Amino acid sequence: MSYQAPYKDMQWLVEQAYQTQQLGNLESLQDFDLDLANAIIDEASKFASGVLAPLNMVGDEEGCTFSDGQVTTPTGWKDAYAQFRDSGWIGLALPEEYGGQGLPKYIAQPVNEMWLSSNLAFVMFAALAQGGSEILLKFGSDELKARYLTQIVTGEWTVAMALTEPNAGSDLGALTTKAIPQADGTYQIKGQKIYITYGEHDMAENIVHLVLARTPDAPAGSRGLSLFAVPKYRVNEDGSCGEFNDIRCTGIEHKTGLHGSPTCSISYGDNDNCVGELIGNLNQGLMAMFVLMNEARLSCGMQGVGLSELAFQKALQYSKERVQGARADGQRVAILEHPDVKRMLLNLRSESFALRSLGYQIAALIDVSEQSDDAEAVKAAEKRIALLTPIFKGFATEQANELAGDAVQVFGGMGFVEETGIAQVMRDARITTIYEGTTGIQAKDLLHRKIRVDQGRCISELMADIRDVVEKSPDSVVNQRLGQALNQLAHVLDSTILNPSAELAQLDAVAVPFLNALGGICCAWQLVELAQRAQVSKAEDEVFFGNVVALAEFYSAYKLPQAQAALTTVIDEQNGVGNYEF
Amino acid sequence: MKVLVGVKRVIDYNVKVRVKSDNTDVDLSNTKMAINPFCEIAVEEAIRLKEAGIATEVIAVSVGSSASQEQLRTAMALGADRAILVETEDTAEPLTVAKTFAKLMADEGAELVILGKQSIDSDNNQVGQMLAALTKRPQGTFASNVSVEAGHVAVTREIDGGLRTVKLALPAIVTTDLRLNEPRFAKLPDIMKAKRKPLETKTFADLGVEVKQHIQLDKVEAPAARQGGVKVGSVDELIQKLKDEAKVI
Ligand SMILES: Cc1cc2nc3c(=O)[nH]c(=O)nc-3n(C[C@H](O)[C@H](O)[C@H](O)COP(=O)(O)OP(=O)(O)OC[C@H]3O[C@@H](n4cnc5c(N)ncnc54)[C@H](O)[C@@H]3O)c2cc1C
């Protein structure tokens, strides 16, 4: 059986996020209530299981092919793209003015999750369209907006985000692609980019590359980067596609996973005839890119959720069918009856449930930050989003890898064999901790920019909110366990992270364990709060809500201690990292 | 030409059906519900007639609880122009539903009624036939092709061992089979628009439909759990087991 959207989970968690962030009070969201959310989730789920999921394995097996500068996507990709575009899904959360539907993020998030679960490799154009449009909306001139936005929002054209170069990956400041000013105000773009997702493909008429490049007198490093809109075909006065803009795909990568998604090397201006237009101000390209990157990081975190869900569904199904081993009375059983298999499935289930909840809460916070008239609420939401983004991106994707591994383990030898499809999930998940900023980069962002620069104010507010949840039922074991983890975290912040005399190299060596600790605590927080609500609603659906309570118990017993162990690592100065000679 | 289509809210076909512990009925609490697949095909056919310029208005009708509004909104997202919910909290019997459609058919002056051949929950396969009898209009059931010509509708029916095409004078009743068409996916802008399309709620009393109970549900049981299989050593052993144990030959 291929992917089926976890409708009940989604519906309930969307409702919780809506209520927690009090979206019902926002004037501009009056037309976008939970009934609409449910209707859209329902229809999107049909599309995800009916159209996208069946192509997931096709994409993996066939991959993209490259010949003579052309990229051919796998069988069925083109039609699916046309259907996706014509159904209006690309403009889901983009302005109506440009042909989108202007839906709030809290509705877009579960919809995106379904796309990511059902066919991650395929649907990567959607996040690019979303992020690219937001950049143009925020920083583009009216002319650029008029030229590109409607085409992008309606999916006529796609977007590629061109940052990475052979010598500039995590460190974008090192990039060397040039932008040479011309008399008419445009720029000649010249340089090589690598790893560009959908940088070339056969699904749309034109591709708008958002290229990060450097003008001749720009300052060195990341302060000298500017962002340019560089279409594959130049755009005529009447909006139609014109002359070829000297952008060549020179190859695609042969990858561990995401075979269906073309990862392109692109050469700009081989014949000095590649025209780009500046987006926003000179030398502020990275700032503009950050809009896209934050969006992309959240979306990447949702990839972690989506893949974990897919892995869970496949593993659960298999565990019900595979008969192996026996009960004490000699009766042979499906492996689902073995407690250790249950443990692995609950790893998957509890983590993906908690991370889904966190992802939906962040989406609802974005709605608050974008739609509320209350300046203070907006500011608070923005700060919270900024803090949670690296935690969510880093932790959800790291977990997706671990959980995909668990799912393979449930399959035993069949998991290592390709035909079951679970190995694909593991391979596809592998990239999620790397692109959109590696886990190491997320962890440093969290540690320095989001916590130390702000002197711990934002994290203290988060901890106070978690403390409130803990204190709602102080007698419950799961609450007590979370309370202990919070105490430990407070100690780690005081003694190490926020300690003015802490050594930077020492801190950087424990940045990822610190991120993982916060990830685990945030997930436990979600589950403890959800379990409290489940207790209240229990009579409505004993099985579902009873299970939510069980997930909180499981998490606090099996997973939260891993966060606590990570905290122990963070404060232990004698960790050997600085002493070993490589 | 106005077209009425039936839309029933049923348990989603992907969901595993659970029987209530007291065997009084299927347990529908907190289960995912959806449009009956045959009704979805009916909606699709009606919309195609509208797109072909044959139907002027497509009206989706559901007899059911207020929650059936969800399925009516789906029908409108797919392209129905408006919807009527005849609200009842009790399970409506086929005859009651047929009477309701008969009344609405007259009130609306509909020339074509397209219904699913059956709903996947109770599998009765009765409403279309009863409606034809009540209205004394021709019926084309189990349709795998529908084409409307001046004053008539030609319906290709799936029958045992083949196909049979009948030509019905309008107004007529058509019930859909699985192969009639492949329903489309709703487009996002249409889902949004469906929120604003008119949905009228009526009661049996408003329509003057008399509700009588003819059927009593005694009990519902889950199918027997599948027994584990056995490996046989030879064809002879298989035949012997089929004869002696399974008693099927
Ligand atoms: C399938 C795929 C799709 C991609 N799509 C795009 C795309 O559409 N557009 C685009 O521009 N790019 C894209 N990328 C590139 C991707 O964003 C980069 O690979 C990523 O940013 C990491 O850069 P790198 O590969 O150069 O690794 P490096 O930066 O060389 O990193 C190697 C290791 O060193 C660590 N490291 C590096 N610097 C630091 C530091 N300062 N502190 C601590 N640790 C550090 C990293 O965490 C990592 O573990 C894609 C890549 C892949 C594989």
Coordinates of N, CA, C and O in Angstrom, one line a residue, chain A residues 416-501:
Chain A
F416 N 16.8 -3.9 3.6 CA 18.0 -3.6 2.9 C 17.9 -3.9 1.4 O 18.7 -3.5 0.6
V417 N 16.9 -4.7 1.0 CA 16.6 -5.0 -0.4 C 15.7 -3.8 -0.9 O 14.8 -3.3 -0.2
E418 N 16.0 -3.4 -2.1 CA 15.3 -2.2 -2.6 C 13.8 -2.3 -2.8 O 13.1 -1.4 -2.7
E419 N 13.3 -3.5 -3.1 CA 12.0 -3.6 -3.7 C 10.9 -3.2 -2.8 O 9.8 -2.8 -3.2
T420 N 11.1 -3.2 -1.4 CA 10.0 -2.8 -0.5 C 9.8 -1.3 -0.5 O 8.7 -0.8 0.0
G421 N 10.7 -0.5 -1.0 CA 10.5 1.0 -1.0 C 11.0 1.6 0.3 O 11.2 2.8 0.3
I422 N 11.3 0.9 1.4 CA 11.7 1.5 2.6 C 13.1 2.0 2.5 O 13.5 3.0 3.1
A423 N 14.0 1.3 1.7 CA 15.3 1.8 1.6 C 15.4 3.1 0.9 O 16.2 4.0 1.2
Q424 N 14.4 3.3 0.0 CA 14.3 4.6 -0.7 C 14.1 5.8 0.3 O 14.7 6.8 0.2
V425 N 13.2 5.5 1.3 CA 13.0 6.5 2.3 C 14.3 6.9 3.0 O 14.6 8.1 3.2
M426 N 15.0 5.9 3.3 CA 16.3 6.1 4.0 C 17.3 6.9 3.2 O 17.9 7.8 3.6
R427 N 17.3 6.5 1.9 CA 18.3 7.3 1.0 C 17.8 8.7 0.8 O 18.6 9.6 0.8
D428 N 16.5 8.8 0.6 CA 16.0 10.2 0.3 C 16.1 11.1 1.5 O 16.4 12.3 1.4
A429 N 16.0 10.5 2.7 CA 16.1 11.3 3.9 C 17.6 11.8 4.1 O 17.8 12.8 4.8
R430 N 18.5 11.1 3.5 CA 19.9 11.5 3.9 C 20.3 12.9 3.6 O 21.1 13.5 4.3
I431 N 19.7 13.5 2.5 CA 20.1 14.8 2.1 C 19.6 15.9 3.1 O 20.1 17.0 3.2
T432 N 18.5 15.5 3.8 CA 17.7 16.6 4.5 C 18.6 17.3 5.6 O 18.3 18.4 6.0
T433 N 19.6 16.5 6.1 CA 20.4 17.2 7.2 C 21.5 18.0 6.5 O 22.3 18.6 7.2
I434 N 21.6 18.0 5.2 CA 22.7 18.6 4.5 C 22.3 19.9 3.8 O 22.9 21.0 4.0
Y435 N 21.3 19.8 3.0 CA 20.9 21.1 2.3 C 20.1 22.0 3.2 O 19.7 21.6 4.2
E436 N 20.0 23.2 2.7 CA 19.3 24.3 3.5 C 20.1 24.5 4.8 O 19.5 24.9 5.8
G437 N 21.4 24.3 4.7 CA 22.2 24.5 5.9 C 22.3 23.2 6.7 O 21.3 22.7 7.2
T438 N 23.5 22.7 6.8 CA 23.7 21.4 7.5 C 23.3 21.5 9.0 O 23.1 22.6 9.5
T439 N 23.2 20.4 9.6 CA 22.9 20.4 11.0 C 23.9 21.2 11.8 O 23.6 22.0 12.7
G440 N 25.2 21.1 11.4 CA 26.2 21.9 12.1 C 26.0 23.4 12.0 O 26.2 24.1 12.9
I441 N 25.5 23.8 10.8 CA 25.3 25.2 10.6 C 24.0 25.6 11.4 O 24.0 26.7 12.0
Q442 N 23.0 24.8 11.4 CA 21.8 25.1 12.2 C 22.2 25.3 13.7 O 21.7 26.1 14.4
A443 N 23.0 24.3 14.1 CA 23.4 24.3 15.6 C 24.1 25.6 15.9 O 23.9 26.2 17.0
K444 N 25.0 26.0 15.0 CA 25.7 27.3 15.4 C 24.8 28.5 15.3 O 24.9 29.4 16.1
D445 N 23.9 28.5 14.4 CA 22.9 29.6 14.3 C 22.1 29.6 15.6 O 21.9 30.7 16.2
L446 N 21.7 28.5 16.1 CA 20.9 28.4 17.3 C 21.7 28.9 18.5 O 21.3 29.7 19.3
L447 N 22.9 28.3 18.6 CA 23.7 28.6 19.8 C 24.1 30.1 19.8 O 24.0 30.7 20.9
H448 N 24.6 30.6 18.7 CA 25.2 32.0 18.8 C 24.1 33.0 18.5 O 23.7 33.8 19.3
R449 N 23.5 32.9 17.3 CA 22.6 34.0 16.9 C 21.3 34.0 17.7 O 20.8 35.0 18.0
K450 N 20.8 32.8 17.9 CA 19.5 32.8 18.5 C 19.5 32.7 20.0 O 18.5 33.0 20.7
I451 N 20.6 32.4 20.6 CA 20.6 32.3 22.1 C 21.7 33.2 22.7 O 21.3 34.1 23.6
R452 N 22.9 33.2 22.3 CA 23.9 34.0 23.0 C 23.8 35.5 22.6 O 23.9 36.3 23.5
V453 N 23.6 35.8 21.4 CA 23.4 37.2 21.0 C 22.3 37.8 21.7 O 22.4 39.0 22.2
D454 N 21.3 37.1 22.0 CA 20.1 37.6 22.6 C 20.1 37.4 24.1 O 19.2 37.7 24.8
Q455 N 21.3 37.0 24.6 CA 21.5 36.7 26.0 C 20.5 35.9 26.7 O 20.1 36.1 27.8
G456 N 20.0 34.9 25.9 CA 19.1 33.9 26.5 C 17.7 34.4 26.8 O 16.9 33.6 27.4
R457 N 17.3 35.6 26.3 CA 15.9 36.0 26.6 C 14.9 35.2 26.0 O 13.9 34.7 26.6
C458 N 15.1 34.9 24.7 CA 14.1 34.2 23.9 C 13.9 32.7 24.4 O 12.8 32.2 24.6
I459 N 15.1 32.1 24.7 CA 15.0 30.7 25.2 C 14.3 30.7 26.6 O 13.6 29.8 26.9
S460 N 14.6 31.7 27.4 CA 13.9 31.7 28.7 C 12.4 31.8 28.6 O 11.7 31.2 29.3
E461 N 12.0 32.6 27.6 CA 10.5 32.7 27.4 C 10.0 31.4 27.0 O 8.9 31.0 27.4
L462 N 10.7 30.7 26.1 CA 10.2 29.4 25.7 C 10.1 28.5 26.8 O 9.2 27.7 27.0
M463 N 11.2 28.5 27.7 CA 11.2 27.6 28.8 C 10.1 27.9 29.8 O 9.5 27.0 30.4
A464 N 9.8 29.2 29.9 CA 8.7 29.5 30.8 C 7.4 29.0 30.3 O 6.5 28.5 31.1
D465 N 7.2 29.0 29.0 CA 6.0 28.4 28.4 C 5.9 26.9 28.6 O 4.8 26.4 28.9
I466 N 7.1 26.3 28.5 CA 7.1 24.8 28.7 C 6.8 24.5 30.2 O 6.0 23.6 30.5
R467 N 7.4 25.4 31.0 CA 7.2 25.2 32.5 C 5.7 25.3 32.8 O 5.1 24.5 33.6
D468 N 5.0 26.2 32.2 CA 3.5 26.4 32.4 C 2.8 25.1 32.1 O 1.9 24.7 32.8
V469 N 3.2 24.5 31.0 CA 2.5 23.2 30.6 C 2.8 22.1 31.7 O 1.9 21.4 32.1
V470 N 4.1 22.1 32.1 CA 4.5 21.1 33.1 C 3.6 21.3 34.4 O 3.1 20.3 34.9
E471 N 3.4 22.5 34.7 CA 2.8 22.8 36.0 C 1.3 22.6 36.0 O 0.6 22.6 37.0
K472 N 0.7 22.4 34.8 CA -0.7 22.1 34.7 C -1.1 20.8 35.4 O -2.2 20.7 36.0
S473 N -0.2 19.8 35.3 CA -0.5 18.6 36.0 C 0.8 18.1 36.7 O 1.4 17.2 36.2
P474 N 1.1 18.7 37.8 CA 2.4 18.4 38.4 C 2.6 17.0 38.9 O 3.7 16.5 39.1
D475 N 1.5 16.3 39.0 CA 1.6 14.9 39.6 C 1.8 13.9 38.5 O 2.1 12.8 38.8
S476 N 1.6 14.3 37.3 CA 1.8 13.3 36.2 C 3.2 13.0 36.0 O 4.1 13.9 36.0
V477 N 3.5 11.7 35.8 CA 4.9 11.3 35.6 C 5.6 12.0 34.4 O 6.7 12.4 34.4
V478 N 4.8 12.1 33.3 CA 5.4 12.6 32.1 C 5.8 14.1 32.3 O 6.8 14.6 31.8
N479 N 4.9 14.8 33.0 CA 5.2 16.2 33.3 C 6.4 16.3 34.2 O 7.3 17.2 34.0
Q480 N 6.5 15.4 35.2 CA 7.7 15.5 36.1 C 9.0 15.3 35.3 O 10.0 15.9 35.5
R481 N 9.0 14.3 34.4 CA 10.2 14.0 33.6 C 10.6 15.2 32.8 O 11.7 15.6 32.7
L482 N 9.6 15.9 32.2 CA 9.9 17.1 31.4 C 10.4 18.2 32.3 O 11.3 18.9 31.9
G483 N 9.8 18.3 33.5 CA 10.2 19.3 34.4 C 11.7 19.1 34.8 O 12.5 20.1 34.8
Q484 N 12.1 17.9 35.0 CA 13.5 17.6 35.3 C 14.4 18.0 34.1 O 15.5 18.6 34.3
A485 N 14.0 17.7 32.9 CA 14.8 18.0 31.8 C 15.0 19.6 31.7 O 16.0 20.1 31.3
L486 N 13.9 20.3 32.0 CA 14.0 21.7 32.0 C 14.9 22.3 33.0 O 15.7 23.2 32.7
N487 N 14.9 21.7 34.2 CA 15.9 22.1 35.2 C 17.3 21.9 34.7 O 18.2 22.8 34.9
Q488 N 17.5 20.8 34.1 CA 18.9 20.5 33.6 C 19.3 21.5 32.5 O 20.4 21.9 32.5
L489 N 18.3 21.8 31.6 CA 18.6 22.7 30.6 C 18.9 24.1 31.2 O 19.9 24.8 30.7
A490 N 18.2 24.5 32.2 CA 18.4 25.8 32.8 C 19.9 25.9 33.4 O 20.6 26.8 33.2
H491 N 20.3 24.8 33.9 CA 21.6 24.7 34.5 C 22.7 24.8 33.4 O 23.7 25.5 33.5
V492 N 22.4 24.1 32.3 CA 23.4 24.1 31.2 C 23.5 25.5 30.6 O 24.6 25.9 30.2
L493 N 22.4 26.2 30.5 CA 22.4 27.5 29.9 C 23.3 28.4 30.8 O 24.2 29.1 30.3
D494 N 23.0 28.4 32.1 CA 23.8 29.2 33.1 C 25.2 28.9 33.1 O 26.1 29.8 33.0
S495 N 25.5 27.6 33.2 CA 26.9 27.2 33.5 C 27.8 27.3 32.2 O 28.9 27.5 32.2
T496 N 27.1 27.0 31.1 CA 27.9 26.8 29.9 C 27.5 27.8 28.7 O 28.3 28.6 28.3
I497 N 26.4 27.6 28.2 CA 26.0 28.3 27.0 C 26.1 29.8 27.1 O 26.6 30.5 26.3
L498 N 25.5 30.3 28.2 CA 25.4 31.7 28.4 C 26.6 32.3 29.2 O 26.7 33.5 29.5
N499 N 27.5 31.4 29.6 CA 28.6 31.8 30.4 C 29.5 32.7 29.6 O 30.1 32.2 28.6
P500 N 29.7 33.9 30.0 CA 30.5 34.9 29.2 C 32.0 34.4 29.0 O 32.6 34.7 28.0
S501 N 32.5 33.6 30.0 CA 33.9 33.1 29.8 C 34.0 31.8 29.1 O 35.1 31.2 29.0

